[in-house]
Coordinates of C-alpha atoms and ligand atoms in Angstrom, one line a residue:
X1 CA 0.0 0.0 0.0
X2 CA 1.6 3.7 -0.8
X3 CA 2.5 6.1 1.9
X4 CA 1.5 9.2 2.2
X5 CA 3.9 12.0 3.2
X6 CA 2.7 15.6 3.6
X7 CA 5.8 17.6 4.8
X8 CA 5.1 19.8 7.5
X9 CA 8.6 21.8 7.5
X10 CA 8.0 25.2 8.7
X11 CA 9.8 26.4 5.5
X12 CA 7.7 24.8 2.7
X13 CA 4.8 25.4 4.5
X14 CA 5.3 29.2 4.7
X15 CA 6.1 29.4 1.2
X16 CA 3.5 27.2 0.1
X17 CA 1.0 30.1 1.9
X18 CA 2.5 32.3 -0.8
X19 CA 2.1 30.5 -4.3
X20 CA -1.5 29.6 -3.0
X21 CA -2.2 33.4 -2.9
X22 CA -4.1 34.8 -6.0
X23 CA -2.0 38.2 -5.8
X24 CA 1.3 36.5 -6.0
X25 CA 2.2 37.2 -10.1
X26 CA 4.2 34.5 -12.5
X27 CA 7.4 35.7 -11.5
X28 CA 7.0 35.4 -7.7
X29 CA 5.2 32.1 -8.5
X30 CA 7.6 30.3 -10.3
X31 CA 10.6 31.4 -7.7
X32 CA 8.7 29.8 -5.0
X33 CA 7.7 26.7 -6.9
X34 CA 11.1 26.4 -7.4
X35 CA 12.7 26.5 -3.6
X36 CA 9.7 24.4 -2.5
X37 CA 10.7 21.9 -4.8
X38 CA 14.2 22.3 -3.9
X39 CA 12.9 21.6 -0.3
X40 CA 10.9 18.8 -1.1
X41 CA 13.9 16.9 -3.2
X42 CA 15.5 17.3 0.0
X43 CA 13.1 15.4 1.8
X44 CA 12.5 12.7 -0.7
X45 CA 15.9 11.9 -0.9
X46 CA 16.3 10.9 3.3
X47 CA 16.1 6.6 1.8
X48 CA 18.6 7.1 -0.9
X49 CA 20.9 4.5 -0.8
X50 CA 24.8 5.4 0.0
X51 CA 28.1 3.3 -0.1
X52 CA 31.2 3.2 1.8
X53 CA 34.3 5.4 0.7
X54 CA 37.7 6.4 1.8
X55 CA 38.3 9.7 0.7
X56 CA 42.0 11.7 1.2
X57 CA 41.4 14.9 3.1
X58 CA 44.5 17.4 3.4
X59 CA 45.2 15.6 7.0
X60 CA 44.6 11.8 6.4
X61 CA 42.2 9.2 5.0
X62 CA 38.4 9.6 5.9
X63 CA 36.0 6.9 5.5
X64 CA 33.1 8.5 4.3
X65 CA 30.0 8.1 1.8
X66 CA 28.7 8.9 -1.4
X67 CA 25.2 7.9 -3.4
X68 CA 25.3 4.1 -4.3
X69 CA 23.3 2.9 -7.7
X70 CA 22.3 4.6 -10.7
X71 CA 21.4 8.2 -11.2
X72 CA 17.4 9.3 -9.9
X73 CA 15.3 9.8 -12.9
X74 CA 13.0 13.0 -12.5
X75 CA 10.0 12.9 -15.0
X76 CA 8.3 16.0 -14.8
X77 CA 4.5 16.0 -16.6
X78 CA 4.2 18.9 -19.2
X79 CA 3.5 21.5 -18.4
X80 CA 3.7 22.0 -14.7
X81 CA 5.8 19.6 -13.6
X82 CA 8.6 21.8 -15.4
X83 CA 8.1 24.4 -12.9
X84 CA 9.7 22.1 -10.0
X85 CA 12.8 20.7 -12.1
X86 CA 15.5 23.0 -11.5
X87 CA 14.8 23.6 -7.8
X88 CA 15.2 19.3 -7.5
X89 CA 18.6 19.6 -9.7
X90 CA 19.9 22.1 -7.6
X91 CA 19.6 19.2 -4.8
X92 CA 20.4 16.4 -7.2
X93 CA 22.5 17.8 -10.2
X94 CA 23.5 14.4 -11.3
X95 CA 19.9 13.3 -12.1
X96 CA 18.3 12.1 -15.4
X97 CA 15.5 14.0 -17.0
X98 CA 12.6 12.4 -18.7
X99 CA 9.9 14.4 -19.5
X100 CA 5.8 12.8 -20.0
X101 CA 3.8 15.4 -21.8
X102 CA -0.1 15.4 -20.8
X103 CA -3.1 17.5 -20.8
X104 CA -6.3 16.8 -19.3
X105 CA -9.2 16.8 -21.2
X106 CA -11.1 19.9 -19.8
X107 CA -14.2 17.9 -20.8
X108 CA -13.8 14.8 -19.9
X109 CA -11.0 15.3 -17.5
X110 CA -9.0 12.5 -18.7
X111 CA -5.3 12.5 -19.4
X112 CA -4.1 12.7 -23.1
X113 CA -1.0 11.5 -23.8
X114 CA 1.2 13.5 -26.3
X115 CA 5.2 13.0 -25.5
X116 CA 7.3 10.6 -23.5
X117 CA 11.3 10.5 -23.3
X118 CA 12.8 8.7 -20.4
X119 CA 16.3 8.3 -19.8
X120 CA 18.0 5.3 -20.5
X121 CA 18.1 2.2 -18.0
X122 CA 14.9 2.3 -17.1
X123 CA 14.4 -0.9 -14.9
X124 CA 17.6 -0.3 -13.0
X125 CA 17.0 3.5 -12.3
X126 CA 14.5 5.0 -9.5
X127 CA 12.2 7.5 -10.8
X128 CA 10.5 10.6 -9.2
X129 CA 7.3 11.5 -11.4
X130 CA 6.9 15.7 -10.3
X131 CA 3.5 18.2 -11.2
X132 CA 2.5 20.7 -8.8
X133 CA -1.1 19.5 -8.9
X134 CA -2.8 15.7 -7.8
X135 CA -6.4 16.5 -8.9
X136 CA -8.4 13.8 -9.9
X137 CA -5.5 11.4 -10.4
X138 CA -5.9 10.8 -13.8
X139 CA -2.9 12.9 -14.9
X140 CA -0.1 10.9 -12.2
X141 CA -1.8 7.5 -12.9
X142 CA -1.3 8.2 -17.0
X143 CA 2.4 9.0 -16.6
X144 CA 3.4 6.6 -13.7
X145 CA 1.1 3.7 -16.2
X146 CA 3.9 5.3 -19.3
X147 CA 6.4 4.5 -16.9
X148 CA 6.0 1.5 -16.0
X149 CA 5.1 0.0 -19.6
X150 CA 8.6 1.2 -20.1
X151 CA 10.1 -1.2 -17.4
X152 CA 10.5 1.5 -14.3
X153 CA 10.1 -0.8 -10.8
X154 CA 10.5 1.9 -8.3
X155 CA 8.7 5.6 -8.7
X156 CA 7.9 8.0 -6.3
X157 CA 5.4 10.9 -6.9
X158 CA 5.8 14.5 -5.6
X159 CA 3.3 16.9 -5.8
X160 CA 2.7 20.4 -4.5
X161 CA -1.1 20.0 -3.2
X162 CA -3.2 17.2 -4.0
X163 CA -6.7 16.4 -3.3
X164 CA -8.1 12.9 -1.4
X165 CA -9.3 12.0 -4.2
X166 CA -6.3 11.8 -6.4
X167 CA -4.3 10.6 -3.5
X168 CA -6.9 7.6 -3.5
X169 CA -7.0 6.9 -6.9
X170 CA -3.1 6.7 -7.5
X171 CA -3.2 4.7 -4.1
X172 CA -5.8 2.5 -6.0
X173 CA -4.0 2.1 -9.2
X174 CA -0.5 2.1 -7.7
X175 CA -0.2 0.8 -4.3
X176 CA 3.8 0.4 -4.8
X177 CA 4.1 4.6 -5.6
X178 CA 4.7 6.2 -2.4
X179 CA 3.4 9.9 -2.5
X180 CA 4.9 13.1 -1.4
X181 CA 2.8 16.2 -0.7
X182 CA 3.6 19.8 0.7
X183 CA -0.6 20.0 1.2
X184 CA -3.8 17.8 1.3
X185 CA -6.4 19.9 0.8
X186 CA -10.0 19.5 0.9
X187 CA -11.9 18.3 -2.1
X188 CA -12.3 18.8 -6.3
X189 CA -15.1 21.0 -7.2
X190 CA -17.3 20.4 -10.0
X191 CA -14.1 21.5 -12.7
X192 CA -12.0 18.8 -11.1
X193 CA -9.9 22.1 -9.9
X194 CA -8.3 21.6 -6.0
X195 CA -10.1 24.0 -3.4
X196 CA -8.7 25.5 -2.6
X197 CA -5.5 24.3 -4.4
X198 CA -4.0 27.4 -6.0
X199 CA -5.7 27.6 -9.0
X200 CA -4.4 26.4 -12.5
X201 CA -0.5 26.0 -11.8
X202 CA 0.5 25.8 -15.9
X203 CA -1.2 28.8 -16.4
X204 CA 0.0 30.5 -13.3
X205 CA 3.9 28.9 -13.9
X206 CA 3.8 30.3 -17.6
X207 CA 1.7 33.3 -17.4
X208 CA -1.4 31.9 -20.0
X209 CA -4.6 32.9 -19.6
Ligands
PRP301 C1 -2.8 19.9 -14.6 C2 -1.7 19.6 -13.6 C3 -1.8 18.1 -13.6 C4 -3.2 17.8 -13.9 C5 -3.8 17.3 -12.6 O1 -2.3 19.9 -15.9 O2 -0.5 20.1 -13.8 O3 -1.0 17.5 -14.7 O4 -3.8 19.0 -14.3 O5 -5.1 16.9 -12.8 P1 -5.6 15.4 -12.6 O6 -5.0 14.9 -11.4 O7 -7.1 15.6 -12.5 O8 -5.2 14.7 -13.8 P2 -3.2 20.3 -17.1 O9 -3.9 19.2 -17.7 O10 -3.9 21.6 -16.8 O11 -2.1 20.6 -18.2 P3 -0.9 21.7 -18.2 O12 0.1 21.3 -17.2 O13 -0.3 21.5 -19.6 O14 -1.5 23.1 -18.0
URA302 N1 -4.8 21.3 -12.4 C1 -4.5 22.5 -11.9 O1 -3.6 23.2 -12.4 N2 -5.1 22.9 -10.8 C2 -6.1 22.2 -10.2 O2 -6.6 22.6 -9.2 C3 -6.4 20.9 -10.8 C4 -5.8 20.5 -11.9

């Protein structure tokens, strides 16, 4: 069954109040995205595996440890997932970057699926599937489902806020994801937007609409 981690640290909370705020502008928005990812990678990382290693310091031999296995893979979904990419590389400069490109059907509010480019190695590599926004589910189950058709055994999900709902249908669909959240909020409304979320984080990332 997945675990559900909402991360109460007093700093992603506080600037989680921010991008949440209607008046905060694309700029603002985007820098904060950004360090709460940064945050979050930080986080997610605390079961990443490590290896023994002597290293030489200026006074003598130091056993020590670096990251074991091969590079994470982060697999942003297009669009929004772009927004929290850097502020994870900043923590994890050596990962891989696969990108799944979705939209949800404002209609029907299903997932369409229109680009996917993982890195190489797929089954040997742990994966981190990123978007700001876990609304009905659809979207995470889509790229997570691309994912795994590709061979990937171990993927995580972060995600800025999420609703239940999406939280139980990616729970539903993929009881081996584990799920990392800065929020759970309350509910969808009748759009299948968060509420109250922070509205529509592409548009509010890239300054549309
Ligand atoms: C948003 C968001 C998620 C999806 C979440 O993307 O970034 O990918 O909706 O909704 P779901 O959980 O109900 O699937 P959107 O479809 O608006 O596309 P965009 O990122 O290109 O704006
Ligand atoms: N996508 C968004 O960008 N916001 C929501 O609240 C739901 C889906």
């Amino acid at each position: 069954m997945s675990k559900v981690f909402v991360f109460d640290h007093p700093l992603i909370q506080h600037k989680l109040t921010y991008i949440r705020d209607k008046e905060t502008g694309t700029k603002e928005f985007r820098e904060l995205v950004d360090e709460v990812a940064g945050l979050m990678a930080f986080e997610i990382t605390r079961d990443l595996p490590l290896q023994d290693v002597t290293v030489e310091t200026p006074v003598g031999l130091a056993k020590s440890k670096t990251i074991a296995g091969k590079k994470l893979g982060l697999v942003p979904i297009l669009r929004a997932g772009l927004g929290m990419v850097d502020g994870i590389l900043r923590m994890i400069p050596a990962a891989k970057v696969g990108h799944v490109g979705l939209y949800r059907d404002p209609e029907t509010l299903q997932p369409v699926e229109y680009y996917v480019k993982l890195p190489t190695d797929v089954e040997e590599r742990e994966f981190i599937v990123i978007d700001p926004m876990l609304a009905t589910g659809g979207s995470a189950n889509e790229a997570i489902n691309s994912l795994k058709k590709r061979g990937a055994k171990t993927i995580k999900l972060m995600c800025l806020v999420a609703a239940p709902e999406g939280v139980e249908a990616v729970k539903e669909v993929h009881p081996d994801v584990d799920i990392y959240l800065a929020a759970m909020d309350e509910k969808l409304n009748d759009h299948g937007y968060i509420v109250p979320g922070l509205g529509d984080a592409g548009d509010r990332l890239f300054g549309t609409k």
